[in-house]
Coordinates of C-alpha atoms and ligand atoms in Angstrom, one line a residue:
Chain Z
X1 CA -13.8 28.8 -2.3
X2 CA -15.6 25.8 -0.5
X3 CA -16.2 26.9 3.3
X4 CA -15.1 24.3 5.9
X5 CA -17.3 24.6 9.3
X6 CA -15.9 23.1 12.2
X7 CA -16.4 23.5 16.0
X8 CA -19.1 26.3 14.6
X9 CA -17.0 28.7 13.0
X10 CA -16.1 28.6 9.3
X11 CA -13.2 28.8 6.9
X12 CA -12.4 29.4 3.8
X13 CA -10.5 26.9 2.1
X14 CA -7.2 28.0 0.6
X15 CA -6.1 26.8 -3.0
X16 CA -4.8 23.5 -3.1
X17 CA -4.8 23.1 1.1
X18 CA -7.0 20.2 2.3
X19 CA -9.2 20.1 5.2
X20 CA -6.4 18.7 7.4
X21 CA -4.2 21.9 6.1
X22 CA -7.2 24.2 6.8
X23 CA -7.8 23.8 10.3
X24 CA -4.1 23.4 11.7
X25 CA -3.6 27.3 10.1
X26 CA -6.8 28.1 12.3
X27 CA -4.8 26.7 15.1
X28 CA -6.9 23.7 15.8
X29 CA -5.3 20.5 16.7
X30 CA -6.4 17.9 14.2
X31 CA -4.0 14.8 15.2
X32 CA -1.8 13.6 11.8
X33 CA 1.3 11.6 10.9
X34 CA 1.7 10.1 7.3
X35 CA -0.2 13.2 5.2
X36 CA -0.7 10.2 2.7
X37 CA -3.6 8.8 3.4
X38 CA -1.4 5.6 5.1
X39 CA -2.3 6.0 8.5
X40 CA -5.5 7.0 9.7
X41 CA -4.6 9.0 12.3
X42 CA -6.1 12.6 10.5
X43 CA -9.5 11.3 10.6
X44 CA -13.0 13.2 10.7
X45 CA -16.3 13.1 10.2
X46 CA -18.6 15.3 7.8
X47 CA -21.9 15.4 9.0
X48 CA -23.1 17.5 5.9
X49 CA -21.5 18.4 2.3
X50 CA -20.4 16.0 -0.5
X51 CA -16.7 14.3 0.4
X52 CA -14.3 13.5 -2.7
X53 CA -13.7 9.8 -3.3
X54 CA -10.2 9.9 -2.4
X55 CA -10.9 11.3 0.9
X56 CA -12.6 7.9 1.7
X57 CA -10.1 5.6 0.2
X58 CA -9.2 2.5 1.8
X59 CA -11.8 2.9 4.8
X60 CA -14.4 0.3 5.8
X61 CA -17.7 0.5 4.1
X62 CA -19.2 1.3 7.4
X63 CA -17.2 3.9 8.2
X64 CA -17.7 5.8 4.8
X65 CA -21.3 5.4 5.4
X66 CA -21.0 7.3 8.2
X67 CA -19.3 10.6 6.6
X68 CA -16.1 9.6 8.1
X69 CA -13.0 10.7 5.8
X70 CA -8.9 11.3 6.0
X71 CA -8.7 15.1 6.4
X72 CA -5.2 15.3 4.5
X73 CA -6.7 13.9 1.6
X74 CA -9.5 15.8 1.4
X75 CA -10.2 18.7 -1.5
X76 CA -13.7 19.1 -1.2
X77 CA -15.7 21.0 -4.7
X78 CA -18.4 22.3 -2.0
X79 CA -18.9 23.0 1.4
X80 CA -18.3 20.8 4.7
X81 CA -19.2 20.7 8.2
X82 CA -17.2 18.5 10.1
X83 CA -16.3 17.2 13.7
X84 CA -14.0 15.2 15.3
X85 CA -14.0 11.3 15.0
X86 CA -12.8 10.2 17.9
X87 CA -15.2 7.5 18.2
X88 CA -14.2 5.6 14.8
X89 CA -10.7 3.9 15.8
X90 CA -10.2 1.9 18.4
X91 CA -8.3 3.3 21.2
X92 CA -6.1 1.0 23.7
X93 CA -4.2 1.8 26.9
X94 CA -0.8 0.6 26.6
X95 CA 2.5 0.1 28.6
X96 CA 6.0 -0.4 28.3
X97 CA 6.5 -3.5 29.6
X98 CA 10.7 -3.8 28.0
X99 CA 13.0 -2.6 25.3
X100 CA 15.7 -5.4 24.4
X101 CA 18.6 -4.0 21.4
X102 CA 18.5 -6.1 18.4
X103 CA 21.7 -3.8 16.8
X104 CA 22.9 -1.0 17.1
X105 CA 20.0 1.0 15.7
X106 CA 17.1 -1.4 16.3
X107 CA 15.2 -1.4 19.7
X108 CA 12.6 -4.2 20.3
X109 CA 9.7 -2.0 22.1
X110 CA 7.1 -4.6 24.0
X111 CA 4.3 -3.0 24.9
X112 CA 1.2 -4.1 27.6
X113 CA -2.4 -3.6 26.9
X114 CA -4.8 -3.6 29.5
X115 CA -7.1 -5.4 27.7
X116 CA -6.6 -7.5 24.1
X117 CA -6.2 -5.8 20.9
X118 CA -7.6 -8.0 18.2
X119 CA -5.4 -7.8 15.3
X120 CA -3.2 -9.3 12.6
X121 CA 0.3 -9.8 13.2
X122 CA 1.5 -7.3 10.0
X123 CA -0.8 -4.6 10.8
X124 CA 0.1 -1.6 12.2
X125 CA -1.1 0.7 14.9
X126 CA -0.6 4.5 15.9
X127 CA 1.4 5.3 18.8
X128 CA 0.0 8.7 20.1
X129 CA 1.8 10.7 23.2
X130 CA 0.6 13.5 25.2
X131 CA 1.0 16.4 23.1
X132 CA -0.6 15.1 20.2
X133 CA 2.5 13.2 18.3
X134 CA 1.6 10.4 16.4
X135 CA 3.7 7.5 14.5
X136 CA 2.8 4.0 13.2
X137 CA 4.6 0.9 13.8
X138 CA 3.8 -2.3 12.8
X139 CA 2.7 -5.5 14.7
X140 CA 5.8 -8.3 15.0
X141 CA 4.3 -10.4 17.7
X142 CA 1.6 -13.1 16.9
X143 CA -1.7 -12.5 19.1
X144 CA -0.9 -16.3 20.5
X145 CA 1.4 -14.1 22.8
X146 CA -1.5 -12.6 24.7
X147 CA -1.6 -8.8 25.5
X148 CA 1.9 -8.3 25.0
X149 CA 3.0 -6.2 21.7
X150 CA 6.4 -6.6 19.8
X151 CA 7.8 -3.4 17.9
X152 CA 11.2 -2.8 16.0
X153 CA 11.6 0.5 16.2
X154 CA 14.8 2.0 14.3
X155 CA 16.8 4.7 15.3
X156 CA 16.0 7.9 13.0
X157 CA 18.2 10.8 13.7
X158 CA 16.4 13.7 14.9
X159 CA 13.4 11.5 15.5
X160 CA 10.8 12.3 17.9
X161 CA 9.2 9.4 18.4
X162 CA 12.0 6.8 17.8
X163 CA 14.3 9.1 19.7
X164 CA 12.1 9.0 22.9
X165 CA 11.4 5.1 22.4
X166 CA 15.2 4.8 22.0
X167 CA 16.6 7.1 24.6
X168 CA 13.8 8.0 27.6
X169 CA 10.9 5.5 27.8
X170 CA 11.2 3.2 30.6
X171 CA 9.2 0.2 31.7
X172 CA 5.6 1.1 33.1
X173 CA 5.5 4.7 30.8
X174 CA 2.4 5.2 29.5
X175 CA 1.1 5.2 25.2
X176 CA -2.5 5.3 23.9
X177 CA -2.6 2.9 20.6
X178 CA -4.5 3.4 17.7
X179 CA -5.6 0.7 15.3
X180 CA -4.9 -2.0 14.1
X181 CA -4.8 -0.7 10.2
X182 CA -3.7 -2.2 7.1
X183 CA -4.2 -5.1 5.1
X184 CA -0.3 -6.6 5.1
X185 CA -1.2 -9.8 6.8
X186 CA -1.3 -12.9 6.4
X187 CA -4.8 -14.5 5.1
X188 CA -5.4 -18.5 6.2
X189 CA -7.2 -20.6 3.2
X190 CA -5.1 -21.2 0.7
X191 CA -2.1 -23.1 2.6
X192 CA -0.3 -24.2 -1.0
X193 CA 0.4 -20.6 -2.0
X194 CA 3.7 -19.3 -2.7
X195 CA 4.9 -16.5 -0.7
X196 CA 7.7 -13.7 -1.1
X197 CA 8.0 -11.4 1.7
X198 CA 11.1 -8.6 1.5
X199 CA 11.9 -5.9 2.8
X200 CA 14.9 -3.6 4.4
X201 CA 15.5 -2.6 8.0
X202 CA 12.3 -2.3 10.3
X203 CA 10.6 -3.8 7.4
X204 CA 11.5 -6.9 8.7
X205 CA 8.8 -6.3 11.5
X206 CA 5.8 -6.8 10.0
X207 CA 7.4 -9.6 8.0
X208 CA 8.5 -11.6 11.3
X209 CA 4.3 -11.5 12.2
X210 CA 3.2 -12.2 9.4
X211 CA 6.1 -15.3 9.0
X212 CA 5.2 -16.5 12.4
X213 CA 1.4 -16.4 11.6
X214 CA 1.5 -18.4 8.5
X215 CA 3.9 -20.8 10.3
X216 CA 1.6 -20.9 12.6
X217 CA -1.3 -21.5 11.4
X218 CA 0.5 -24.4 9.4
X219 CA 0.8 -23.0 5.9
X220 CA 2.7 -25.1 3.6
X221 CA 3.6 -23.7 0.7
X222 CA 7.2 -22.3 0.0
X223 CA 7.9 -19.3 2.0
X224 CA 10.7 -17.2 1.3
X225 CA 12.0 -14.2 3.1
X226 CA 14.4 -11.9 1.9
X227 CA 16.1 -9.6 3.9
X228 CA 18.5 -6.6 2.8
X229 CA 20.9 -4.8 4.5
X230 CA 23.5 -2.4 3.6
X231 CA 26.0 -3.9 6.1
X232 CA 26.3 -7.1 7.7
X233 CA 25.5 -5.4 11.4
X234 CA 22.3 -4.1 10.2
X235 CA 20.7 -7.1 10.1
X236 CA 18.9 -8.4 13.0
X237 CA 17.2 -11.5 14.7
X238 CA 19.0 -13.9 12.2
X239 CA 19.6 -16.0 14.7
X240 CA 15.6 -16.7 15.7
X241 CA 15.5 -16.5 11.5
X242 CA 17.8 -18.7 11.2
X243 CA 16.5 -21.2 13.6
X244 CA 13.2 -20.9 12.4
X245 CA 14.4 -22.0 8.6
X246 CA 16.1 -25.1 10.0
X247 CA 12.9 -26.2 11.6
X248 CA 10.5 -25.2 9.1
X249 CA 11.2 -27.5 5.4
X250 CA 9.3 -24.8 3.7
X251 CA 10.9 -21.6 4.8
X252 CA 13.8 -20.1 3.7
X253 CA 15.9 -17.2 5.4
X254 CA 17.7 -14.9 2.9
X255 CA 19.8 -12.4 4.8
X256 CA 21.6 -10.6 2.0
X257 CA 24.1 -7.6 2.5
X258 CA 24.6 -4.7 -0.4
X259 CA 28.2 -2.9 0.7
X260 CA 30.2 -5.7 2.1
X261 CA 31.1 -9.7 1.4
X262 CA 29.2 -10.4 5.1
X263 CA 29.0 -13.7 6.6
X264 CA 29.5 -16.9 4.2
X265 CA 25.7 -17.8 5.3
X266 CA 24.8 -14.8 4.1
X267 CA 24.3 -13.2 0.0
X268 CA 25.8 -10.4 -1.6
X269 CA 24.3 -8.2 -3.6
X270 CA 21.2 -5.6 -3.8
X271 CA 18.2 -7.3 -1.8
X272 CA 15.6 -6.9 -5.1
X273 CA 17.9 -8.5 -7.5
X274 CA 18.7 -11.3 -5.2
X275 CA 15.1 -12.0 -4.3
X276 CA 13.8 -11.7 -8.2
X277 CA 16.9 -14.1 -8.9
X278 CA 15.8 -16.8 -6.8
X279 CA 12.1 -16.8 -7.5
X280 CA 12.2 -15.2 -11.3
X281 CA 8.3 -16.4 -12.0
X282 CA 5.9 -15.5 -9.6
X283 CA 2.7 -16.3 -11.1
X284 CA 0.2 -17.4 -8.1
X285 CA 2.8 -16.1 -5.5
X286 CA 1.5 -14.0 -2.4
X287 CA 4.0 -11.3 -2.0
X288 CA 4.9 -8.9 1.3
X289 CA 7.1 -5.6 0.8
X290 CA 8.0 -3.6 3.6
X291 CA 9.8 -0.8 4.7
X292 CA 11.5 1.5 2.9
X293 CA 8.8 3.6 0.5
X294 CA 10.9 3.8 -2.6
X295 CA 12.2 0.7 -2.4
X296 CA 8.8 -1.2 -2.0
X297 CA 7.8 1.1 -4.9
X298 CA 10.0 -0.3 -7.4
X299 CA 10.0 -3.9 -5.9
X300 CA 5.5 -4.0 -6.1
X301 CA 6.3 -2.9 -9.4
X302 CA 9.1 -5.8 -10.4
X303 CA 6.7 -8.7 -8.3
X304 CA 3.9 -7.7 -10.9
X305 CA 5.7 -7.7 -13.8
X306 CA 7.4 -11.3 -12.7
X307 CA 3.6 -12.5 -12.9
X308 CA 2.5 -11.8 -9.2
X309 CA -1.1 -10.2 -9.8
X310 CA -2.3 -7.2 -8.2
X311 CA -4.4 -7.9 -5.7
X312 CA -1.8 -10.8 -4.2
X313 CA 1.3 -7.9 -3.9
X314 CA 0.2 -6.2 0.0
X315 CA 2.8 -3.2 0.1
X316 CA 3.2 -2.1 3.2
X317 CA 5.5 1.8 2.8
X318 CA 6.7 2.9 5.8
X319 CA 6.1 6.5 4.5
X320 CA 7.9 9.2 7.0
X321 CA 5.8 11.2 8.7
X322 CA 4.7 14.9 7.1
X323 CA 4.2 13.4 3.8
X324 CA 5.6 15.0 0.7
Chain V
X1 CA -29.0 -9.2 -28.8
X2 CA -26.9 -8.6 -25.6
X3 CA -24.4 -5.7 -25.7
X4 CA -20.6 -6.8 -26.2
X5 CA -19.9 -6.2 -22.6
X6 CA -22.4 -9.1 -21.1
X7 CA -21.2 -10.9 -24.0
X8 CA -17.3 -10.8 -23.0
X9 CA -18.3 -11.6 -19.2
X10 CA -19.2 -8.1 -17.5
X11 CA -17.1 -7.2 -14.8
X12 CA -15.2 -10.8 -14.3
X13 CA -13.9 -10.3 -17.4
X14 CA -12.5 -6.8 -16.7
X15 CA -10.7 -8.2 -13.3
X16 CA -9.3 -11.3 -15.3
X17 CA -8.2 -8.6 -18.1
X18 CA -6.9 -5.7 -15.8
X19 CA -3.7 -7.5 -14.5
X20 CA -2.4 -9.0 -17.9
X21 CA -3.6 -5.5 -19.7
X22 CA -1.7 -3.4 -17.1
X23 CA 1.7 -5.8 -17.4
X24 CA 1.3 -5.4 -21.1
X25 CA 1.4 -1.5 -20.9
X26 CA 3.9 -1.2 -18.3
X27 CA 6.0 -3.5 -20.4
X28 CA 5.8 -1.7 -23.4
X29 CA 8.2 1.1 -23.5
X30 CA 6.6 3.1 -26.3
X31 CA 3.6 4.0 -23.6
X32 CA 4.8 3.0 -19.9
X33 CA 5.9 6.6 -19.1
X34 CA 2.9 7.7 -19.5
X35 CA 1.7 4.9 -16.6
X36 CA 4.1 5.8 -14.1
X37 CA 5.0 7.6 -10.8
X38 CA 1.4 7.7 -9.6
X39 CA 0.4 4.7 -7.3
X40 CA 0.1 1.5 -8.5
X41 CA -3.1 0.6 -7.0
X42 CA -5.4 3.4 -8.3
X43 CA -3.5 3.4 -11.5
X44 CA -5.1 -0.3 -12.0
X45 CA -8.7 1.2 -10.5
X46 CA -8.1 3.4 -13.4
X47 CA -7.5 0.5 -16.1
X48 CA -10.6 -1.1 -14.8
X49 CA -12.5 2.1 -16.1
X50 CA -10.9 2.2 -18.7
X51 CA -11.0 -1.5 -20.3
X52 CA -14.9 -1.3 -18.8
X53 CA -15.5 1.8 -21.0
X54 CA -14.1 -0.5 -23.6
X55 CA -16.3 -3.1 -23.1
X56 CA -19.0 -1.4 -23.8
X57 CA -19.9 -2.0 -20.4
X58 CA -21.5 1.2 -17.7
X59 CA -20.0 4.1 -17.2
X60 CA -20.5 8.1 -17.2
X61 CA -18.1 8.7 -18.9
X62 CA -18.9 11.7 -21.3
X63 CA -16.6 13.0 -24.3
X64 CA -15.7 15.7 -22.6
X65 CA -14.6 13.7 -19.5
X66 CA -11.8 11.8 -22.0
X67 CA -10.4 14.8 -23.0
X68 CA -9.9 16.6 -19.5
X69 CA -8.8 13.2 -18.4
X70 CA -5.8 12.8 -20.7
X71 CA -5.3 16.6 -21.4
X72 CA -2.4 16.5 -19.1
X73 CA -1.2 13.5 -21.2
X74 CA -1.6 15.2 -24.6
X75 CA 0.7 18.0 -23.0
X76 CA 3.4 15.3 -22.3
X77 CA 3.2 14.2 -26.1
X78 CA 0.5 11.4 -26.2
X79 CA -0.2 11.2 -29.9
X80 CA -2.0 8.8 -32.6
X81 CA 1.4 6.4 -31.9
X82 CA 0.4 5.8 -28.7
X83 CA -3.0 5.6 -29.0
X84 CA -2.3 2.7 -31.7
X85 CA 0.1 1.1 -29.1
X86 CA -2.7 0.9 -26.3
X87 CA -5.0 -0.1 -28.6
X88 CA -2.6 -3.2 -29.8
X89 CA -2.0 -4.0 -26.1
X90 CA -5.8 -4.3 -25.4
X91 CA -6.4 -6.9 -28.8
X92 CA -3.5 -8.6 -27.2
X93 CA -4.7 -8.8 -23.7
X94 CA -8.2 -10.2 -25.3
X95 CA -6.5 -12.9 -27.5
X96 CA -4.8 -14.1 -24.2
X97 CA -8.0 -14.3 -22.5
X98 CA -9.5 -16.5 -26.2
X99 CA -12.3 -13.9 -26.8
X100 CA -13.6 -14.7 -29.9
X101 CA -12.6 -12.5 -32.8
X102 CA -16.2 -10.5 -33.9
X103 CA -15.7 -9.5 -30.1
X104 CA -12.5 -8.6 -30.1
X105 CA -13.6 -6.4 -33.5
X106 CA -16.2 -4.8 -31.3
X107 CA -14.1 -3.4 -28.7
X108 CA -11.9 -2.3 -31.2
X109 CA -14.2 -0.2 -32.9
X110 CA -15.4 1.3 -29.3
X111 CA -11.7 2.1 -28.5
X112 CA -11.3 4.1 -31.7
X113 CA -14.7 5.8 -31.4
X114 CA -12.6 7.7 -28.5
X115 CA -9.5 8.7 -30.2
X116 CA -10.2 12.0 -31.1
X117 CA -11.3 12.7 -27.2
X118 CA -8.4 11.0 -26.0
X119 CA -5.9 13.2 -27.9
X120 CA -7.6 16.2 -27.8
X121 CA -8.5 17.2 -31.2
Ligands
FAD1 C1 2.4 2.1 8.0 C2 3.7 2.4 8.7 C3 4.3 1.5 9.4 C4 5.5 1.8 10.1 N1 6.2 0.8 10.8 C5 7.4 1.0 11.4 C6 8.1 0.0 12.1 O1 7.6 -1.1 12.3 N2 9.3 0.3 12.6 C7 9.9 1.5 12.5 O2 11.0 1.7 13.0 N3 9.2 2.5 11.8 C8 8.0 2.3 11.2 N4 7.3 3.3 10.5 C9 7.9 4.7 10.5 C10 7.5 5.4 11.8 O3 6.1 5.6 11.8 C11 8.2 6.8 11.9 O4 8.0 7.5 10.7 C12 9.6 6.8 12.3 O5 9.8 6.1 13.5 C13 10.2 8.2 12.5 O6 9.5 8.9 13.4 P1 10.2 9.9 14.4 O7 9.1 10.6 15.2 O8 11.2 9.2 15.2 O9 10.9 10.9 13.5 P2 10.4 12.4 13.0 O10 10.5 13.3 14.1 O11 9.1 12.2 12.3 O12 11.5 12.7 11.9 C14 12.7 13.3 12.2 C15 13.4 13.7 10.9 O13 13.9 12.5 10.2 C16 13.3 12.4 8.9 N5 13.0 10.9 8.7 C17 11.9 10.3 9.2 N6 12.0 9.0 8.9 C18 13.1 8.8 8.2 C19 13.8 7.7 7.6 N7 13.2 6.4 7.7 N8 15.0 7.8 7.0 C20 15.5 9.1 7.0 N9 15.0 10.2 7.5 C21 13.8 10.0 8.1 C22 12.1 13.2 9.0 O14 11.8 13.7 7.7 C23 12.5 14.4 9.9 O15 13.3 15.3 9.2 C24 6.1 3.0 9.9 C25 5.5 4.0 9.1 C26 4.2 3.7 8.5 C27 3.6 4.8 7.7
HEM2 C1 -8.4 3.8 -26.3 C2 -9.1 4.8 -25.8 C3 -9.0 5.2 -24.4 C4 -10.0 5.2 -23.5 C5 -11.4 4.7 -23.7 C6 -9.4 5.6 -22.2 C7 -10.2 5.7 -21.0 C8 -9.7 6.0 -19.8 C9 -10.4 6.1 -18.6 C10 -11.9 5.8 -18.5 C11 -9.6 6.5 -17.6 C12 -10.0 6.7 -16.1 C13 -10.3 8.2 -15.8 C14 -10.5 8.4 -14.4 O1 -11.4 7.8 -13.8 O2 -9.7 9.2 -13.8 C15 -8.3 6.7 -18.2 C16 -7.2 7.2 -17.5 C17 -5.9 7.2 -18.1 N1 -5.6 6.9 -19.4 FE1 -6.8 6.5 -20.9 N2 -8.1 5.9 -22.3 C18 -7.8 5.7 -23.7 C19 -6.5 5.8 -24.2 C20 -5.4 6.2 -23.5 C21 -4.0 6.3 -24.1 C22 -3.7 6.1 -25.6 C23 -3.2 6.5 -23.1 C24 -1.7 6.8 -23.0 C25 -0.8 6.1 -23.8 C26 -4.0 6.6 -21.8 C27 -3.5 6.9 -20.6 C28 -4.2 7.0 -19.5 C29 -3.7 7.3 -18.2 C30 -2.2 7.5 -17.8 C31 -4.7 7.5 -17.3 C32 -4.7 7.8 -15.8 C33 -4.7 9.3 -15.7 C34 -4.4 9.7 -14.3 O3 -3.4 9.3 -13.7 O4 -5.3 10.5 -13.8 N3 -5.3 6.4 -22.2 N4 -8.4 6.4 -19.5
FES3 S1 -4.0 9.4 6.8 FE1 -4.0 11.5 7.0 S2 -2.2 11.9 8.2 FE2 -2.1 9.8 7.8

């Protein structure tokens, strides 16, 4: 059994547990969220041993340099020492500044930084409380807004995070951010080029940055963004959507609703099937999927098959946290 | 004489060959089981090795490495059908791509060199 030394004491790593695994049974207090390897939050550093590949996936070349690695992905062959990383993410003071509802499950959270966080409107960033709990949520605001952040948080019953968003946080309450991660964003240079951005619920988040970046920055390609409900009340900002389609010749708003007729504006029907309907080929296309993990699943794997190639379909899984 | 894999285009070839490849197999219901439920992203990383290995181009890749790598695939079923069917999906992603016949021959004959590591035997 590969021995995993941390804080100088060593332990013996169980079958199948990874280092993340390891050293919450030893009681330590490694910080995690996603267990996927999504969020970044589990981060360490090995300062001697041989790290699996996977345990470095998806992080800067600089970092993996360094020995850094994602704890909850890591099954190391040999032994590691490793310590904390606290000095590898970006950390930022932030404040509630307001909460606004957009329906009846969706709270806009707008947070204050002290000082700028230099990101791309799509990305996300960890929210981390006193007492170690940790959740992503991605970036809706443009950075043209200054040092105030737009969240949609939803409403998840039972939910720690969402439910103190939801119910208790009050202007001026304190959060440390982590971040910005992820690569869903919106890339300036090739201004022609289709793009297909869907998603469900809070998905729309990351989709209304990115939208209002590529607007923005004056892209003029077709943009189409699809967005699927299973009732007409869980939509949300179609109004600003709305508004923002009527301005814009190249964007089109597609609010579509599964379970009920909706509004006459607005599309019956699955959100996938809809979307794949209205833009069958999409050779050349840059596409954005959000939200819901299964769905974006199935819909990254439909976008590539309608042409789309790989490297132009950003999923973005909004992967509960715990992992499975 | 260069080796097949310089002479298809080295690793520009495998990234314009990966995409159209992995659509084939994916679309091809005698194999595409065998392609699913793990991400989508490192399954492609894995097609790059794969059609590299092809190629003829680098890799350290040993015998021994193809058959622990598809073991858990030969427990699922994977047999000399679809070995044929990958191997019909890769002359087809090349004819796409207009690599020249004797090259597409080549490749061939690499593939095949692997079957009996692939399936085990
Ligand atoms: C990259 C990324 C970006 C994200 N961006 C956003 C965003 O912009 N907006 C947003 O609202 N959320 C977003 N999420 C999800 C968010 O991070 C939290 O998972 C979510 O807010 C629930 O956390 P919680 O602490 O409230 O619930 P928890 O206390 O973690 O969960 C409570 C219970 O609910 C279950 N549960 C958790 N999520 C769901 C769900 N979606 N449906 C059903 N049951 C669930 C849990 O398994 C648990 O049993 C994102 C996640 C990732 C990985
Ligand atoms: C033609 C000969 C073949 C060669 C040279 C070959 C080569 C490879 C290589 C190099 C990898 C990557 C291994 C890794 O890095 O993990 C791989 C993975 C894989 N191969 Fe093949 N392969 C062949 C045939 C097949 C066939 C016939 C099938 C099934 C129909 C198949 C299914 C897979 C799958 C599913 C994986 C991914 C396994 C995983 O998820 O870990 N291969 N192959
Ligand atoms: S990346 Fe390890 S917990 Fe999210």
């Amino acid at each position: 059994m590969p021995a995993i030394t941390y804080e100088d004491n060593s332990y013996a790593l169980g079958e199948g547990e990874s280092v993340l695994d390891c050293l919450a049974r030893e009681g330590h207090d490694i910080p995690s969220s996603c267990r996927s390897g999504v969020c970044h939050s589990c981060m360490l550093r090995a300062t001697s041993g041989e790290l699996p590949p996977a345990a470095q996936k998806g992080l800067k070349d600089a970092h993996r340099a360094q020995g850094y690695f994602l704890s909850c992905c890591c099954h190391p062959e040999g032994d590691l020492t490793v310590t904390r990383a606290d000095d590898a993410t970006q950390k930022v003071a932030a404040r509630v500044l307001r909460k606004e509802t957009l329906n009846d499950r969706v709270l806009r959270v707008v947070l204050e930084t002290d000082k700028p966080l230099e990101y791309f409107p799509g990305q996300f960033v960890n929210f981390a409380r006193p007492g170690g709990l940790v959740r992503s949520f991605s970036l809706a605001s443009v950075p043209a807004l200054g040092n105030e952040l737009e969240f949609h948080v939803a409403l998840v019953l039972g939910g720690s995070m969402s439910g103190w968003l939801h119910h208790e946080a009050a202007p001026g309450d304190p959060l440390e951010l982590l971040g910005p991660l992820g690569n869903c964003f919106y890339v300036s240079g090739n201004p022609e080029q289709p793009l297909f951005m869907l998603g469900t619920g809070t998905g729309l988040a990351p989709l209304y940055g990115i939208l209002r970046d590529a607007l923005n920055q004056g892209h003029r390609g077709p943009i189409h963004l699809f967005h699927g409900a299973l009732l007409a009340s869980d939509l949300y900002l179609t109004e600003s959507l709305r508004d923002l389609d009527g301005k814009h010749e190249n964007f089109t708003y597609h609010a579509s609703v599964r379970d009920e007729p909706g509004e006459d504006w607005m599309e019956q029907g699955a959100v996938d099937t809809l979307a794949l309907k209205t833009a069958p080929d999409l050779k050349g296309w840059k596409v954005f999927l959000c939200g819901n993990p299964d769905l974006v699943k199935q819909v990254q794997r439909k976008t590539f098959m309608a042409g789309a190639n790989m490297k132009d379909i950003h999923a973005d899984a909004f992967l509960p946290a715990g992992g499975g | 004489m260069s080796s097949v894999y310089e002479q298809i285009g080295g690793e520009a070839a495998v990234d314009a060959a990966v995409d159209i490849f992995y659509r084939h197999v994916l679309g091809d219901n005698r194999i595409s089981r065998f392609f699913e439920g793990v991400d989508m992203e490192t399954q492609a990383q894995k097609q790059k090795a794969f059609l590299t290995m092809a190629f003829g181009g680098p890799h350290n890749y040993t015998g021994k490495d193809m058959r622990e790598g598809h073991a858990h695939l030969v427990k699922q079923g994977l047999n000399d059908s679809h070995f044929d069917a990958v191997a019909e999906n890769l002359a087809k992603t090349l004819k796409e791509l207009n690599v020249p016949q004797n090259l597409i021959d080549e490749v061939m004959t690499i593939a095949e060199s692997t079957r009996e590591d692939v399936l085990g035997r």
